[in-house]
Amino acid sequence: MTVQPDEVVVTVTVNGETVRHLVDPRTTAADFLRDGLELTGTHLGCEHGVCGACTVLLDGRSVRSCILYAPQLDGCEVTTVEGLSPVPGELHPIQEAFRECHGLQCGFCTPGFLLTVHEFLSETKGADEDEIREAISGNLCRCTGYQGIVAAVQRADETWQR
Amino acid sequence: MKPAPFGYLAPRSVDETLELMASHGDDAKVIAGGQSLGPLLNLRLATPAMVIDLNRILELAGISAHDGDGLTIGAMTRQHDAETSPAVAAACPLLAEALPYVAHRTIRNRGTIGGSLAHSDPAAELPAVVTAVRAEMVIRSRSGERTIPAEEFFLGYFTAALEPDELLVAVRVPAVPARTTSAWQEFATRSGDYAIVGVAAVIGLDGAGVVDRASIVCSGIADVPRQLSTAQSALVGQEPTSAVIAAAVAAQHTDPPADLVGSSSYRRHLVGVLAQRALEAATERQEGNDDRPTG
Amino acid sequence: MAAVTGTSVRPTAPPGLIGTRVNRVEDARLLAGRGRYVADVTLPRIKHAAFVRAWPSHARILSIDTTRARTLPGVVAALTAADLPPATLVDGNWIPGLAKTPQPVLARDKVRFVGEAVAIVVATSRYVAEDAAELVEVDYEQLPAVDHAGRRPSGHVPILDELPDDLIYDRGESFGNPDLMFRDAPHVFVKDLALARSMAAPLECRGTVASYDPAAGSLDVWCSTQSPHLLRRRLSAASGVAEHRVRVMMHDVGGGFGQKIAAHPEELAIALASCALGIPVKWIEDRRENLMAAPHARGQRVHLKLATDDDGRFLALRARIVGDAGAYSFNAASALIEPYITARVMTGVYRIDHYGYHVAAGLTNKSPVAPYRGVGFIAAQTARELLIDEAARSLGIDRFELRRRNMIRPDDFPYRSCTGLVFDSGSYLEALTTVERMSAYDDFRCEQEQARASGRFIGLGISPYVEPTGWGTEAMNQIGWHSFPSNDSARVSMDISGKVTISIGTPSQGQGIETTLAQISAEVLGIPLDDVVVSFTDSSSAPTSLAGTRASRAAVVSGGAVGLASQDLRERILKVAGALMETDASILTVADGVITDPSEDAASMTVAEVVQKAFQLTEIRSAEPEPNFTATRFYDPGATYGNACVGAVVEVDPQTGGVRVLRIVGAEDCGTVINQVVVEGQFIGGMAQGLGGALLERLAYDENGEILTTTFMDYLLPTSTEVPHFEVEHLESPSPYTWRGIKGVGESGTIGAPAAIAAAIADALAHTGSTVDRLPMLPEDVRAMVEQGEDRG
């Protein structure tokens, strides 16, 4: 049995707010967000980097927060699903498009999809269906058959002013 | 599925990293992008006492082109950055072609070129690619820097030619010789997954259209990226027609291992199919490009 | 946009919310990251559990030593079966001939599959709990594993002592006279099909938070479940806490698909741990646990024979089905649920009067089998439809035509199948014709010829089907699952502000029940949709539903109960309104929350005003002595059957064996549609799961019973690039036997798609003479079909 290593300090800006926490270094970024910061919108579907439910933006890029560790967030900016909409109670155009197009059922995979799509649409306009399917292929959804999600990306591509 | 306890160090320089690696020895594990190590940690298949994080070492990231003389890709260069780099597209089209097959965008955002190579998974794309383009691996320890050819770097399943105090700092890709083209082919049950078999092919022609260089390297059929040396030799000195390629590929013996995703004979069959496709694709890219390397 | 086609019409209901495409009301919170799943539940003093799970597949437990685990800092307890009351999970033995196989909550003397829970560690965090779980030392004496139903390894030791041959069921039944028909039949076609084990794999794994309060003697449980009342019964029986002091609470559930119907040993173990320790205990299953130890599904071998005459008329059918039960049957006859349903629904949408089956189910050293969306139907559908195609090829009859000749016709309804299913209404021929049109069948044949000439292999598969939906008592009886009454109620309650709260025992796992039930109630009551909410299910207040959400039943059963209760409530509101407006209640109309008297210059009151007055004016009690605006109704529908037809077009790469699904088209009929958005979501999502089962998903074990697929890198769910754009059309044949003709659609797509895809592969490779004999068809299996064809020359 290894001796419990010391905790380390993490200073991270999450959804625009800078926080300082002591963490056990092995804490995954996902658990840190969920348990440490009580941002439970980030979900864990596999904890080995396959399903994409835990996807967040790290310095603007999508990453799997289940295979990232809390100390690695130090000095970084993180955006979670809770930070997508600038106005509490309102939905971001991507979120709105998911609602309009039935892009979710149980909602468990949804936060990861939203952030993946956010990155994709930030970089791309007018993508065709194949490109959209490729862009979201790293996120698993068990409910929708992806049809509503693809439609939502197409819708958000048009509605999101960016 | 939570990792066993580990300590965490985040050095800012290669020198600092090498000191830490030397002092922690086998107890430490270096984490680059963490896209392979992370799952292993969470599954407790890797249980290092200390994790040394390379993500803050700015000097390790970046791609430098050497004026027509190839590229140096820093070990911490993100796969997505390499994939979208014009320098990589120009100087190592095979790498640019293979990178989109590495998992998914989100993984490539974080995953690094050096991390994938040092991890030495024989099923992965990058070890086969760097072997096929005869890249060199730049390795540092406190005692200095050494360079070894890619084909000597991969020693076995998840085993690279790195001593515990050594760090892969870069991969050096030679310039593509004239009239040399390449192609990547792979087959996976599900897109984005490790391929059952992948094939990197590089074909060089002389002025008469005869093969003067052939590199065919497979992923997924051995404990290391496997060169199809019999097929390579059979191609040299021939015009690469489909029939010649087929004969060369048929002459190649392979003995792939069996696992959940494919029997030995199925993998062997795929080697033939994909090598043929990759070599034909590489050959097609020769047309209309007498001197310039193409992708 | 999908079109509504077909001859069927909506029943007499006026145009209203039922049948309207409305966006789901649950979506806003889920999109904002404010869904509340069980992993999000936390409580004061809560501690975290990890299970110690068996690594051998079959072994006697010689000893368990928790000393080292207990002394690790942060560990609260390490509990084994010896530390907990001797609880087992076993359900009633409803099927004559099915042997009972009780499952201990924690393994006691023996472990019977890899992943079986042996001990629980409770600690300050899941991290520490997992650290400590590694320190629990279990000594095993390994025994030979039974890796196939019916196989006896050398040195065989029965999985359960009382079942020396590991068989839990071995029976058949015959309808008509299949022996005679087969004896005299001009043609007999034979098909063998093996279905690998696969599983529901909801994105959210299982999870339980249990909080026992020793002072109050009460047990509060939050759980990711489909059946809160069933779980409450099991928790009460295991813990000894009286049922009214056990409270099961549900919030959002991240998918179930059947896996979360049964009460699971882990859920009971967590509750028992909380009882033993007097603190809240939380267990959130990880993916490895889920793939290893959560219920599996499928795992069947079907041998099917079809007798026809020269014109291709189906004379008789015979089936032999072997089911791989896993190590226990802990759920409602779960070990039998796959093969038995397969046997009972084998005749499908066809007129077949002579049929015999034999079902054998055997224990194996694998995770137990439980329902998964399309349970039993998929094996029957895939084996039968592949066999019909093979018969069509052999007889030289077009595949659509052969089906048409044998299909139950519109004037046959109600049609009683030989096994006793009474098909209430449907559009079987119309669905088939719709798919024929959608798939442009004639053009496809030309395209296929041309493609083949240029070395490309495309194929079309068709899969028409009927399925019992909206399972109530009568549906259970018809399928042969006797003594399993359905007993669901719903409560519709209007508060003083005129807003409605619905309470049900059939919670949503993503199906949109919050929306569809609100649509029903709002339409019946004549109030805006926004004025109705469906509350999260809490067993202490929700009307009992022992069956829970399963078997495509919530829209039919709870929908009917909500509709009836809303009707009662509407009558009470109008009665009070009549008294207040001094008019005959029967002439009042209500729409958009306003009650109007058409005779009095359209005098009106809002529903809210009526309710407020009823609460506040005691004089109203002469008209309505009990002015409470809560109605609870029980509803147990007649048996109803949805139908559909799925068509698939695939391209096979004969060199790699890779299969690309180019198109999937579907015509579905779930009776009265409440919300097309939800219906399409269910149907399309179901087809995507079916695609996974056809091409990707299998749980693999080695010969020692060791599971090889314990991550999402090995168990492959379809991604957006494996799945095509689905083209869907709707038909609408309301049921005469259910409230408003609603039928249910939860499982439909999952049942139909595998057969269509499998048949499309067979069609693409028809020239090889090879047949599809298994699911999933992995690339190597497809390649083997090509090679067998090459070997045949």
Short mmCIF file of N, CA and C in Angstrom, two decimals, chain B residues 190-281:
data_model
loop_
_atom_site.label_atom_id
_atom_site.label_comp_id
_atom_site.label_asym_id
_atom_site.label_seq_id
_atom_site.Cartn_x
_atom_site.Cartn_y
_atom_site.Cartn_z
N ARG B 190 -15.60 -0.73 -35.91
CA ARG B 190 -16.35 0.52 -35.70
C ARG B 190 -15.39 1.68 -35.93
N SER B 191 -15.85 2.68 -36.61
CA SER B 191 -14.95 3.79 -36.94
C SER B 191 -14.44 4.44 -35.66
N GLY B 192 -13.19 4.89 -35.71
CA GLY B 192 -12.61 5.55 -34.56
C GLY B 192 -11.93 4.61 -33.58
N ASP B 193 -12.19 3.32 -33.71
CA ASP B 193 -11.55 2.36 -32.81
C ASP B 193 -10.19 1.94 -33.36
N TYR B 194 -9.42 1.28 -32.53
CA TYR B 194 -8.20 0.67 -33.04
C TYR B 194 -8.58 -0.25 -34.20
N ALA B 195 -7.79 -0.14 -35.27
CA ALA B 195 -8.07 -0.98 -36.42
C ALA B 195 -7.73 -2.43 -36.10
N ILE B 196 -8.44 -3.35 -36.75
CA ILE B 196 -8.05 -4.76 -36.65
C ILE B 196 -6.69 -4.91 -37.32
N VAL B 197 -6.58 -4.30 -38.49
CA VAL B 197 -5.29 -4.21 -39.19
C VAL B 197 -5.22 -2.84 -39.85
N GLY B 198 -4.05 -2.24 -39.82
CA GLY B 198 -3.80 -1.01 -40.57
C GLY B 198 -2.53 -1.20 -41.40
N VAL B 199 -2.48 -0.51 -42.53
CA VAL B 199 -1.29 -0.64 -43.38
C VAL B 199 -0.83 0.74 -43.83
N ALA B 200 0.44 1.03 -43.57
CA ALA B 200 1.08 2.22 -44.12
C ALA B 200 1.94 1.78 -45.29
N ALA B 201 1.76 2.45 -46.41
CA ALA B 201 2.56 2.09 -47.58
C ALA B 201 3.25 3.32 -48.12
N VAL B 202 4.54 3.17 -48.44
CA VAL B 202 5.31 4.23 -49.08
C VAL B 202 5.96 3.63 -50.31
N ILE B 203 5.79 4.29 -51.43
CA ILE B 203 6.34 3.78 -52.69
C ILE B 203 7.21 4.87 -53.32
N GLY B 204 8.43 4.51 -53.67
CA GLY B 204 9.29 5.43 -54.40
C GLY B 204 9.58 4.85 -55.77
N LEU B 205 9.52 5.69 -56.78
CA LEU B 205 9.80 5.21 -58.14
C LEU B 205 11.05 5.89 -58.67
N ASP B 206 11.75 5.18 -59.54
CA ASP B 206 12.85 5.84 -60.24
C ASP B 206 12.29 6.53 -61.49
N GLY B 207 13.16 7.13 -62.26
CA GLY B 207 12.71 7.89 -63.42
C GLY B 207 11.98 7.05 -64.44
N ALA B 208 12.23 5.73 -64.40
CA ALA B 208 11.59 4.85 -65.38
C ALA B 208 10.27 4.28 -64.86
N GLY B 209 9.86 4.72 -63.67
CA GLY B 209 8.59 4.23 -63.13
C GLY B 209 8.73 2.87 -62.45
N VAL B 210 9.96 2.53 -62.10
CA VAL B 210 10.19 1.26 -61.42
C VAL B 210 10.39 1.55 -59.93
N VAL B 211 9.87 0.68 -59.10
CA VAL B 211 9.95 0.89 -57.65
C VAL B 211 11.40 0.82 -57.20
N ASP B 212 11.85 1.90 -56.57
CA ASP B 212 13.19 1.81 -55.99
C ASP B 212 13.15 1.84 -54.46
N ARG B 213 11.95 2.08 -53.93
CA ARG B 213 11.82 2.02 -52.48
C ARG B 213 10.37 1.63 -52.14
N ALA B 214 10.24 0.69 -51.24
CA ALA B 214 8.89 0.33 -50.77
C ALA B 214 8.94 0.10 -49.27
N SER B 215 8.02 0.75 -48.61
CA SER B 215 7.86 0.51 -47.18
C SER B 215 6.41 0.10 -46.96
N ILE B 216 6.21 -1.06 -46.36
CA ILE B 216 4.85 -1.50 -46.04
C ILE B 216 4.87 -1.92 -44.57
N VAL B 217 4.14 -1.20 -43.75
CA VAL B 217 4.18 -1.48 -42.31
C VAL B 217 2.76 -1.63 -41.78
N CYS B 218 2.54 -2.71 -41.05
CA CYS B 218 1.19 -3.02 -40.56
C CYS B 218 1.06 -2.76 -39.07
N SER B 219 -0.10 -2.28 -38.69
CA SER B 219 -0.49 -2.29 -37.28
C SER B 219 -1.39 -3.49 -37.04
N GLY B 220 -1.39 -3.94 -35.81
CA GLY B 220 -2.39 -4.94 -35.40
C GLY B 220 -2.05 -6.38 -35.71
N ILE B 221 -0.83 -6.67 -36.18
CA ILE B 221 -0.57 -8.08 -36.52
C ILE B 221 0.67 -8.64 -35.83
N ALA B 222 1.26 -7.87 -34.95
CA ALA B 222 2.43 -8.37 -34.21
C ALA B 222 2.58 -7.53 -32.96
N ASP B 223 3.61 -7.79 -32.20
CA ASP B 223 3.82 -7.02 -30.97
C ASP B 223 4.45 -5.66 -31.24
N VAL B 224 4.87 -5.47 -32.48
CA VAL B 224 5.44 -4.18 -32.90
C VAL B 224 4.87 -3.87 -34.28
N PRO B 225 5.06 -2.64 -34.77
CA PRO B 225 4.67 -2.39 -36.17
C PRO B 225 5.44 -3.36 -37.05
N ARG B 226 4.75 -4.05 -37.91
CA ARG B 226 5.39 -5.16 -38.63
C ARG B 226 5.63 -4.73 -40.07
N GLN B 227 6.89 -4.74 -40.47
CA GLN B 227 7.22 -4.45 -41.87
C GLN B 227 7.00 -5.70 -42.70
N LEU B 228 6.42 -5.52 -43.87
CA LEU B 228 6.23 -6.66 -44.77
C LEU B 228 7.46 -6.72 -45.69
N SER B 229 8.57 -7.24 -45.16
CA SER B 229 9.84 -7.09 -45.87
C SER B 229 9.88 -7.94 -47.14
N THR B 230 9.26 -9.10 -47.13
CA THR B 230 9.24 -9.92 -48.34
C THR B 230 8.52 -9.18 -49.46
N ALA B 231 7.38 -8.59 -49.12
CA ALA B 231 6.62 -7.86 -50.13
C ALA B 231 7.40 -6.63 -50.59
N GLN B 232 8.05 -5.97 -49.66
CA GLN B 232 8.85 -4.79 -50.01
C GLN B 232 9.91 -5.17 -51.05
N SER B 233 10.65 -6.24 -50.75
CA SER B 233 11.72 -6.66 -51.65
C SER B 233 11.15 -7.06 -53.01
N ALA B 234 10.01 -7.72 -52.96
CA ALA B 234 9.43 -8.21 -54.21
C ALA B 234 9.00 -7.06 -55.11
N LEU B 235 8.70 -5.92 -54.51
CA LEU B 235 8.25 -4.78 -55.32
C LEU B 235 9.40 -4.03 -55.96
N VAL B 236 10.51 -3.98 -55.25
CA VAL B 236 11.64 -3.17 -55.73
C VAL B 236 12.12 -3.74 -57.07
N GLY B 237 12.29 -2.83 -58.00
CA GLY B 237 12.75 -3.25 -59.32
C GLY B 237 11.61 -3.59 -60.27
N GLN B 238 10.38 -3.42 -59.81
CA GLN B 238 9.23 -3.75 -60.65
C GLN B 238 8.37 -2.51 -60.88
N GLU B 239 7.60 -2.55 -61.94
CA GLU B 239 6.58 -1.53 -62.10
C GLU B 239 5.39 -1.91 -61.24
N PRO B 240 4.90 -0.96 -60.44
CA PRO B 240 3.87 -1.34 -59.45
C PRO B 240 2.48 -1.46 -60.06
N THR B 241 2.28 -2.42 -60.90
CA THR B 241 0.93 -2.68 -61.40
C THR B 241 0.15 -3.44 -60.33
N SER B 242 -1.15 -3.52 -60.51
CA SER B 242 -1.98 -4.25 -59.54
C SER B 242 -1.52 -5.69 -59.43
N ALA B 243 -1.18 -6.28 -60.57
CA ALA B 243 -0.77 -7.69 -60.54
C ALA B 243 0.55 -7.86 -59.80
N VAL B 244 1.47 -6.92 -60.03
CA VAL B 244 2.77 -7.00 -59.34
C VAL B 244 2.56 -6.82 -57.83
N ILE B 245 1.72 -5.86 -57.49
CA ILE B 245 1.44 -5.64 -56.07
C ILE B 245 0.81 -6.90 -55.46
N ALA B 246 -0.13 -7.46 -56.18
CA ALA B 246 -0.82 -8.66 -55.66
C ALA B 246 0.18 -9.79 -55.44
N ALA B 247 1.08 -9.95 -56.39
CA ALA B 247 2.05 -11.04 -56.25
C ALA B 247 2.97 -10.79 -55.07
N ALA B 248 3.39 -9.52 -54.94
CA ALA B 248 4.30 -9.18 -53.84
C ALA B 248 3.61 -9.42 -52.49
N VAL B 249 2.37 -8.99 -52.40
CA VAL B 249 1.62 -9.13 -51.14
C VAL B 249 1.38 -10.62 -50.85
N ALA B 250 1.08 -11.37 -51.91
CA ALA B 250 0.81 -12.80 -51.71
C ALA B 250 2.05 -13.54 -51.23
N ALA B 251 3.21 -13.02 -51.62
CA ALA B 251 4.45 -13.70 -51.22
C ALA B 251 4.78 -13.50 -49.74
N GLN B 252 4.11 -12.52 -49.14
CA GLN B 252 4.45 -12.16 -47.76
C GLN B 252 3.80 -13.12 -46.76
N HIS B 253 4.63 -13.70 -45.91
CA HIS B 253 4.08 -14.52 -44.83
C HIS B 253 3.86 -13.64 -43.60
N THR B 254 2.70 -13.78 -42.97
CA THR B 254 2.50 -13.12 -41.67
C THR B 254 1.87 -14.13 -40.73
N ASP B 255 2.06 -13.90 -39.47
CA ASP B 255 1.49 -14.81 -38.47
C ASP B 255 0.87 -13.99 -37.35
N PRO B 256 -0.24 -13.34 -37.65
CA PRO B 256 -0.82 -12.43 -36.66
C PRO B 256 -1.41 -13.19 -35.48
N PRO B 257 -1.44 -12.56 -34.33
CA PRO B 257 -2.10 -13.18 -33.18
C PRO B 257 -3.62 -13.10 -33.33
N ALA B 258 -4.30 -13.97 -32.63
CA ALA B 258 -5.77 -13.95 -32.62
C ALA B 258 -6.24 -13.26 -31.36
N ASP B 259 -7.32 -12.53 -31.45
CA ASP B 259 -7.95 -12.02 -30.24
C ASP B 259 -9.43 -11.85 -30.50
N LEU B 260 -10.07 -11.14 -29.60
CA LEU B 260 -11.51 -10.98 -29.64
C LEU B 260 -12.00 -10.41 -30.97
N VAL B 261 -11.24 -9.51 -31.56
CA VAL B 261 -11.76 -8.83 -32.76
C VAL B 261 -11.38 -9.53 -34.05
N GLY B 262 -10.49 -10.48 -34.01
CA GLY B 262 -10.17 -11.14 -35.26
C GLY B 262 -9.26 -12.34 -35.06
N SER B 263 -9.56 -13.40 -35.81
CA SER B 263 -8.70 -14.58 -35.76
C SER B 263 -7.41 -14.27 -36.51
N SER B 264 -6.46 -15.16 -36.35
CA SER B 264 -5.18 -15.00 -37.04
C SER B 264 -5.40 -15.02 -38.56
N SER B 265 -6.21 -15.95 -39.03
CA SER B 265 -6.36 -16.07 -40.49
C SER B 265 -7.12 -14.87 -41.06
N TYR B 266 -8.07 -14.35 -40.31
CA TYR B 266 -8.79 -13.16 -40.79
C TYR B 266 -7.85 -11.97 -40.87
N ARG B 267 -7.04 -11.82 -39.85
CA ARG B 267 -6.07 -10.71 -39.87
C ARG B 267 -5.11 -10.86 -41.04
N ARG B 268 -4.66 -12.09 -41.26
CA ARG B 268 -3.73 -12.34 -42.36
C ARG B 268 -4.39 -11.95 -43.69
N HIS B 269 -5.64 -12.34 -43.80
CA HIS B 269 -6.37 -11.98 -45.01
C HIS B 269 -6.48 -10.46 -45.15
N LEU B 270 -6.77 -9.77 -44.04
CA LEU B 270 -6.90 -8.31 -44.11
C LEU B 270 -5.58 -7.66 -44.49
N VAL B 271 -4.47 -8.21 -44.03
CA VAL B 271 -3.18 -7.67 -44.41
C VAL B 271 -3.08 -7.63 -45.93
N GLY B 272 -3.46 -8.73 -46.55
CA GLY B 272 -3.39 -8.78 -48.02
C GLY B 272 -4.29 -7.75 -48.67
N VAL B 273 -5.52 -7.69 -48.19
CA VAL B 273 -6.49 -6.76 -48.78
C VAL B 273 -6.03 -5.31 -48.61
N LEU B 274 -5.62 -4.98 -47.39
CA LEU B 274 -5.31 -3.58 -47.11
C LEU B 274 -3.97 -3.17 -47.69
N ALA B 275 -3.01 -4.10 -47.72
CA ALA B 275 -1.72 -3.79 -48.33
C ALA B 275 -1.91 -3.52 -49.81
N GLN B 276 -2.72 -4.34 -50.44
CA GLN B 276 -3.01 -4.12 -51.86
C GLN B 276 -3.63 -2.73 -52.07
N ARG B 277 -4.63 -2.43 -51.23
CA ARG B 277 -5.31 -1.14 -51.39
C ARG B 277 -4.36 0.02 -51.13
N ALA B 278 -3.55 -0.11 -50.09
CA ALA B 278 -2.65 1.00 -49.74
C ALA B 278 -1.60 1.19 -50.83
N LEU B 279 -1.06 0.09 -51.32
CA LEU B 279 -0.03 0.21 -52.36
C LEU B 279 -0.62 0.76 -53.65
N GLU B 280 -1.80 0.32 -53.98
CA GLU B 280 -2.43 0.86 -55.19
C GLU B 280 -2.74 2.34 -55.03
N ALA B 281 -3.21 2.71 -53.85
CA ALA B 281 -3.52 4.13 -53.62
C ALA B 281 -2.25 4.97 -53.70
#
